[in-house]
Short mmCIF file of C-alpha atoms in Angstrom, two decimals:
data_model
loop_
_atom_site.label_atom_id
_atom_site.label_comp_id
_atom_site.label_asym_id
_atom_site.label_seq_id
_atom_site.Cartn_x
_atom_site.Cartn_y
_atom_site.Cartn_z
CA MET A 1 118.22 83.28 110.64
CA THR A 2 116.98 84.94 107.64
CA GLU A 3 114.16 82.61 105.76
CA VAL A 4 113.80 83.62 101.82
CA GLU A 5 110.72 81.92 98.94
CA ARG A 6 110.44 82.90 95.80
CA GLU A 7 107.32 82.81 93.95
CA VAL A 8 105.31 83.78 90.86
CA PHE A 9 103.74 86.96 91.33
CA GLY A 10 102.55 87.65 87.49
CA HIS A 11 103.07 88.10 84.46
CA MET A 12 104.23 91.60 82.55
CA PRO A 13 101.65 92.47 79.94
CA GLN A 14 101.51 90.99 76.81
CA GLU A 15 102.87 94.08 74.34
CA GLU A 16 105.86 93.92 77.21
CA GLY A 17 107.16 90.16 77.04
CA GLY A 18 103.80 88.32 78.78
CA ALA A 19 107.36 87.98 81.38
CA VAL A 20 107.18 86.50 84.48
CA VAL A 21 107.76 88.70 87.80
CA GLU A 22 108.53 87.13 90.87
CA LYS A 23 108.26 88.26 94.19
CA PHE A 24 111.02 87.22 96.95
CA LYS A 25 109.86 87.47 100.47
CA LEU A 26 112.37 87.40 103.65
CA LYS A 27 111.68 87.04 106.26
CA SER A 28 112.99 87.44 110.08
CA ASP A 29 111.88 86.82 113.81
CA SER A 30 110.60 90.71 113.63
CA VAL A 31 110.18 91.59 109.50
CA LYS A 32 109.01 90.35 106.86
CA VAL A 33 109.48 91.99 102.84
CA GLU A 34 109.04 91.40 99.81
CA ILE A 35 110.90 92.28 96.95
CA LEU A 36 109.66 91.89 93.40
CA SER A 37 112.00 91.52 90.47
CA LEU A 38 109.91 94.40 88.97
CA GLY A 39 111.88 97.78 89.89
CA CYS A 40 113.08 95.99 92.11
CA ILE A 41 109.43 97.36 94.05
CA ILE A 42 108.94 96.64 97.92
CA THR A 43 105.10 95.65 98.21
CA SER A 44 105.40 95.17 101.63
CA LEU A 45 106.92 95.30 104.79
CA GLU A 46 105.60 94.09 108.04
CA THR A 47 106.90 94.69 111.12
CA LYS A 48 105.78 94.81 114.88
CA ASP A 49 104.26 97.54 116.81
CA ARG A 50 104.74 97.26 121.04
CA ASP A 51 101.97 94.50 121.36
CA GLY A 52 103.95 92.64 118.60
CA LYS A 53 101.37 92.44 116.39
CA PHE A 54 103.09 92.81 112.55
CA SER A 55 101.01 95.28 110.28
CA ASP A 56 103.04 95.98 106.69
CA ILE A 57 103.65 99.25 106.65
CA VAL A 58 104.16 100.26 102.74
CA LEU A 59 101.94 101.78 100.58
CA GLY A 60 101.14 99.93 97.74
CA PHE A 61 99.57 97.30 95.20
CA ASP A 62 98.03 93.74 95.76
CA THR A 63 97.88 93.16 91.93
CA LEU A 64 101.14 92.96 89.73
CA GLU A 65 98.49 95.41 87.88
CA GLY A 66 98.88 97.98 89.87
CA TYR A 67 102.64 98.24 89.34
CA THR A 68 103.12 97.76 85.54
CA ARG A 69 99.77 101.21 85.33
CA LYS A 70 101.24 104.95 86.48
CA HIS A 71 101.54 105.11 89.43
CA PRO A 72 103.98 106.95 91.80
CA PHE A 73 106.36 104.83 91.72
CA PHE A 74 106.04 103.02 95.11
CA GLY A 75 108.43 100.69 97.06
CA ALA A 76 111.22 100.70 94.21
CA VAL A 77 114.57 101.99 93.24
CA VAL A 78 114.64 104.73 90.26
CA GLY A 79 117.27 105.57 88.58
CA ARG A 80 119.95 106.10 86.40
CA VAL A 81 119.30 109.08 88.65
CA ALA A 82 117.14 109.95 91.21
CA ASN A 83 115.22 113.18 91.64
CA ARG A 84 115.15 116.28 89.49
CA ILE A 85 117.18 117.11 86.33
CA ALA A 86 115.73 120.82 85.46
CA LYS A 87 114.78 120.78 81.63
CA GLY A 88 115.91 117.45 81.54
CA ARG A 89 119.61 118.63 80.10
CA PHE A 90 122.82 118.06 80.52
CA ALA A 91 126.47 118.96 79.73
CA MET A 92 129.34 116.13 80.06
CA ASP A 93 133.10 116.58 78.23
CA GLY A 94 131.85 118.86 75.60
CA LYS A 95 129.21 117.16 74.68
CA GLU A 96 125.26 118.02 75.59
CA TYR A 97 122.06 115.42 76.10
CA GLN A 98 118.90 115.68 76.54
CA LEU A 99 116.42 113.48 78.79
CA PHE A 100 112.76 112.60 78.69
CA LEU A 101 110.57 115.41 80.50
CA ASN A 102 108.29 113.40 82.54
CA ASN A 103 108.03 115.98 85.08
CA GLY A 104 106.97 118.97 84.29
CA PRO A 105 110.03 120.98 82.78
CA ASN A 106 112.50 118.05 84.43
CA SER A 107 113.07 114.89 84.18
CA LEU A 108 112.32 112.68 86.78
CA HIS A 109 113.61 109.02 88.52
CA GLY A 110 115.32 108.12 85.03
CA GLY A 111 112.73 109.13 83.24
CA ALA A 112 109.87 107.04 80.53
CA ARG A 113 110.68 103.90 81.72
CA GLY A 114 113.77 104.38 84.53
CA PHE A 115 115.26 101.27 86.45
CA ASP A 116 111.68 101.57 88.29
CA LYS A 117 109.73 99.62 85.00
CA VAL A 118 112.23 97.33 83.42
CA LEU A 119 112.51 93.53 85.09
CA TRP A 120 115.54 92.66 86.88
CA SER A 121 117.83 88.88 87.01
CA PRO A 122 117.40 88.03 90.76
CA GLN A 123 119.39 85.09 92.65
CA VAL A 124 119.04 84.41 96.18
CA VAL A 125 122.12 85.29 98.00
CA PRO A 126 122.50 84.27 101.99
CA ASN A 127 119.95 86.57 104.14
CA GLY A 128 118.61 88.06 101.18
CA VAL A 129 117.89 88.80 97.06
CA CYS A 130 120.23 90.44 94.82
CA PHE A 131 119.10 91.94 91.39
CA PHE A 132 121.16 92.82 87.66
CA ARG A 133 120.26 94.12 85.34
CA LEU A 134 122.33 96.21 82.32
CA SER A 135 121.31 99.77 81.61
CA PRO A 136 122.34 99.88 78.24
CA ASP A 137 123.84 103.39 76.74
CA GLY A 138 122.02 105.99 74.72
CA GLU A 139 118.81 103.88 77.53
CA GLU A 140 116.14 107.60 78.76
CA GLY A 141 119.42 108.87 76.49
CA TYR A 142 122.09 108.03 79.29
CA PRO A 143 126.01 107.47 78.40
CA GLY A 144 127.60 104.59 78.27
CA ASP A 145 126.12 101.19 78.86
CA LEU A 146 125.20 100.76 83.15
CA LYS A 147 125.83 97.39 84.82
CA VAL A 148 123.81 98.35 88.06
CA TRP A 149 123.46 95.40 90.96
CA VAL A 150 120.35 96.85 94.03
CA THR A 151 120.55 94.10 96.78
CA TYR A 152 118.30 93.46 100.34
CA THR A 153 119.52 92.26 102.98
CA LEU A 154 117.16 90.80 106.33
CA SER A 155 118.89 90.88 109.42
CA GLY A 156 117.00 90.65 112.70
CA GLY A 157 115.64 94.07 112.91
CA GLU A 158 117.52 95.39 110.42
CA LEU A 159 117.61 95.88 106.13
CA THR A 160 120.06 96.71 104.12
CA ILE A 161 119.78 98.05 100.47
CA ASN A 162 123.17 98.17 99.22
CA TYR A 163 123.90 99.94 95.17
CA ARG A 164 126.24 99.12 92.97
CA ALA A 165 127.11 99.72 89.36
CA GLN A 166 130.26 99.87 86.93
CA THR A 167 129.98 102.14 83.46
CA ASN A 168 132.02 102.34 80.11
CA LYS A 169 131.43 105.62 80.09
CA MET A 170 131.04 107.64 82.23
CA THR A 171 127.53 109.07 83.22
CA PRO A 172 125.86 110.10 86.37
CA ILE A 173 124.03 107.52 88.53
CA SER A 174 121.66 107.95 91.75
CA LEU A 175 120.34 105.48 92.96
CA THR A 176 117.40 104.74 95.52
CA ASN A 177 114.62 103.24 96.57
CA HIS A 178 111.36 105.09 96.55
CA ALA A 179 109.59 103.42 99.23
CA TYR A 180 106.72 105.06 100.50
CA PHE A 181 105.94 104.90 104.65
CA ASN A 182 103.43 105.05 106.95
CA LEU A 183 104.52 103.23 110.15
CA ALA A 184 100.66 103.36 111.49
CA GLY A 185 99.72 101.08 108.81
CA GLN A 186 99.81 101.13 105.05
CA GLY A 187 95.95 102.70 104.44
CA SER A 188 96.08 104.70 108.01
CA GLN A 189 94.67 108.42 106.81
CA ASP A 190 98.26 110.93 107.43
CA ILE A 191 101.28 110.52 109.24
CA TYR A 192 100.51 113.75 110.43
CA ASP A 193 101.07 112.22 114.63
CA HIS A 194 105.07 110.56 113.33
CA GLU A 195 108.05 112.16 114.95
CA ILE A 196 110.47 113.16 112.79
CA SER A 197 113.93 114.10 112.53
CA ILE A 198 116.62 114.51 109.82
CA GLU A 199 120.24 114.83 110.31
CA ALA A 200 120.96 117.37 108.62
CA ASP A 201 122.20 121.22 109.05
CA SER A 202 121.47 122.81 105.60
CA TYR A 203 118.95 121.56 102.67
CA LEU A 204 118.00 122.78 99.39
CA PRO A 205 115.96 125.54 98.47
CA VAL A 206 113.99 125.27 95.10
CA ASP A 207 112.42 126.64 92.55
CA ASP A 208 108.41 126.24 91.49
CA THR A 209 109.36 122.58 89.35
CA LYS A 210 111.16 121.43 92.83
CA ILE A 211 114.57 122.15 91.02
CA PRO A 212 117.34 122.84 94.24
CA THR A 213 117.99 127.02 93.40
CA GLY A 214 121.66 126.21 93.73
CA GLU A 215 121.75 128.09 96.84
CA VAL A 216 122.71 125.79 100.45
CA ALA A 217 121.03 127.03 103.91
CA ALA A 218 121.43 126.70 106.68
CA VAL A 219 117.99 124.80 108.74
CA GLN A 220 118.74 126.93 111.76
CA GLY A 221 115.50 128.89 112.78
CA THR A 222 113.51 127.81 109.85
CA GLY A 223 110.41 124.95 109.52
CA PHE A 224 113.43 122.99 108.05
CA ASP A 225 115.57 122.33 110.61
CA LEU A 226 114.64 118.63 111.48
CA ARG A 227 117.64 118.00 114.26
CA GLN A 228 114.94 117.86 116.95
CA PRO A 229 112.10 115.42 117.24
CA VAL A 230 108.88 116.73 115.95
CA GLU A 231 105.57 116.31 115.09
CA LEU A 232 105.11 116.04 112.10
CA GLY A 233 101.57 117.49 112.19
CA LYS A 234 101.52 120.46 114.12
CA HIS A 235 105.54 121.54 112.73
CA LEU A 236 104.06 121.56 109.54
CA GLN A 237 100.51 124.40 110.49
CA LYS A 238 103.44 125.55 113.30
CA PHE A 239 105.30 126.90 109.64
CA HIS A 240 102.83 126.65 107.19
CA LEU A 241 103.67 125.02 105.17
CA ASP A 242 102.15 122.24 103.17
CA GLY A 243 104.47 120.06 102.90
CA PHE A 244 108.25 117.86 102.50
CA ASP A 245 109.82 117.77 98.84
CA HIS A 246 113.42 118.97 99.78
CA ASN A 247 117.09 117.34 99.62
CA PHE A 248 118.13 117.67 103.34
CA CYS A 249 122.15 117.87 102.88
CA LEU A 250 124.26 114.95 104.97
CA GLN A 251 127.98 114.92 106.07
CA GLN A 252 129.97 115.05 103.88
CA VAL A 253 131.20 111.14 104.34
CA GLN A 254 130.80 108.07 103.26
CA ALA A 255 130.80 105.99 105.37
CA ARG A 256 128.27 104.55 107.19
CA ARG A 257 126.03 106.58 109.90
CA PRO A 258 122.50 107.20 111.53
CA VAL A 259 120.42 110.47 109.40
CA ALA A 260 116.76 109.59 109.89
CA ARG A 261 114.99 108.71 112.69
CA ALA A 262 110.99 107.94 112.35
CA ARG A 263 108.24 107.39 115.02
CA HIS A 264 104.88 106.41 115.75
CA PRO A 265 104.45 107.09 118.72
CA PRO A 266 100.67 105.49 119.16
CA THR A 267 101.81 101.66 118.03
CA GLY A 268 105.82 102.39 118.85
CA ARG A 269 106.86 101.72 115.84
CA THR A 270 110.90 103.10 115.14
CA MET A 271 112.42 103.68 112.07
CA GLU A 272 116.52 104.82 111.49
CA VAL A 273 117.76 105.09 108.91
CA HIS A 274 121.76 105.16 108.05
CA THR A 275 123.16 105.70 105.15
CA THR A 276 125.95 107.27 102.72
CA GLN A 277 125.14 109.20 100.52
CA PRO A 278 125.85 112.50 101.07
CA GLY A 279 121.96 113.85 101.24
CA ILE A 280 118.43 112.57 101.98
CA GLN A 281 115.08 113.75 100.55
CA PHE A 282 112.49 113.81 102.77
CA TYR A 283 108.86 113.35 101.01
CA THR A 284 106.09 114.29 102.74
CA GLY A 285 102.97 112.67 100.28
CA ASN A 286 101.40 115.40 99.00
CA ASN A 287 101.17 114.23 95.88
CA LEU A 288 99.05 111.49 96.96
CA ASP A 289 95.01 112.59 96.19
CA GLY A 290 92.90 110.00 97.08
CA SER A 291 92.29 108.83 92.42
CA LEU A 292 94.74 105.66 93.14
CA LYS A 293 93.49 102.54 95.32
CA GLY A 294 96.36 100.67 96.65
CA LYS A 295 96.51 97.10 99.32
CA GLY A 296 93.00 95.92 100.43
CA THR A 297 90.66 99.16 98.79
CA ALA A 298 92.87 101.39 101.33
CA VAL A 299 92.80 104.89 99.71
CA TYR A 300 95.62 107.32 99.59
CA SER A 301 95.31 110.29 100.03
CA LYS A 302 97.68 113.82 100.50
CA HIS A 303 99.89 113.54 103.70
CA SER A 304 98.78 109.50 104.24
CA ALA A 305 102.47 108.90 103.87
CA PHE A 306 106.34 110.09 103.99
CA CYS A 307 109.66 108.75 102.02
CA LEU A 308 113.19 109.21 102.83
CA GLU A 309 114.94 108.39 99.80
CA THR A 310 119.42 108.33 100.53
CA GLN A 311 120.23 109.93 97.95
CA ASN A 312 122.76 112.46 96.02
CA TRP A 313 121.44 115.51 95.49
CA PRO A 314 118.88 116.62 92.75
CA ASP A 315 120.18 118.81 89.24
CA ALA A 316 123.81 117.84 90.62
CA VAL A 317 124.78 116.98 87.26
CA ASN A 318 124.79 121.27 86.79
CA LYS A 319 125.49 122.85 89.93
CA PRO A 320 129.11 121.57 90.16
CA HIS A 321 129.46 123.07 93.77
CA PHE A 322 127.26 120.00 94.43
CA PRO A 323 128.83 116.56 95.06
CA SER A 324 129.63 115.09 92.29
CA ALA A 325 127.35 112.72 90.52
CA LEU A 326 129.54 111.38 87.67
CA LEU A 327 130.63 107.31 87.01
CA ARG A 328 133.69 106.87 85.33
CA PRO A 329 134.58 103.07 83.92
CA GLY A 330 137.29 101.66 85.93
CA GLU A 331 135.11 104.01 89.23
CA GLU A 332 132.18 101.72 90.94
CA TYR A 333 129.43 103.06 92.51
CA ASN A 334 128.98 102.08 95.45
CA HIS A 335 126.41 103.42 98.57
CA THR A 336 124.44 101.78 101.34
CA THR A 337 121.24 102.05 103.44
CA TRP A 338 120.36 100.86 106.72
CA LEU A 339 116.90 100.62 107.44
CA LEU A 340 116.43 99.40 111.37
CA PHE A 341 112.68 98.71 111.65
CA SER A 342 112.35 98.24 116.27
CA ALA A 343 109.50 98.94 118.55
CA PRO A 344 110.43 100.51 121.94
#
């Protein structure tokens, strides 16, 4: 059985109302995870190595202050639309919408005050916790009152994240969790000794502002072919890559299937990602620059973590040939991602 505990983690700044932020601890025999009611943020995720020793494998902060200041979405649920929307603009039903630009010329992860920066209403459920919020019509420029539920449940070595949403006006939506992982333990210097594989025959090339060009390119014969496990450091060197920040195109079936795997041979820690989503953004922490002090005074430098963010394809709202990111009244957005931790 999974134990679920709740406690006060802190209070929001007075200028934001000073409300209580709670922390929920889910604990099984092999995994311990801590999640905040602020941004549904995973603050800690401890898993065992092959000797049975627990280490925390996600980047983050020891105190609430770290999360209320600017940070690169550590552990948070991002939305309404994860990833980038070109020029922060899209048209729907003949109407133009303009979003806040927070990533050069583009809108990223929901805008100035996305789902990562707001308090959610928590409810303890069997083996986990469900967070709810109503994103009001016009929030961050998006149309429609959007009801959103994010549920984390833990069973043995498997952490399940389910995302559900309903709207009263057509709106784009793409939700993901933005945890940064280092299977050697958070605060470790880099991820070069990790082995990564992604079950994708194609990926999305991007322009210099990280917006997909519209091409769906085959991975065959390129540095983006991760169908067989590669050792990350050697792979980046071999293909002269500065790192990854790209969407990999998954099978277009809304059923659970394994899509990615990360393994750290020195500790034996392995993480498998299963999802119902059409894409996965593989990001290697290219923008971490050592300026952030994390848990236990760890310094987070470039390539000291990776993200495997299951989601819809970036800028899909402006690319008709991408999987649709639109949710209509009467429909339900419902996607699940499973993270499986082991140390075989």
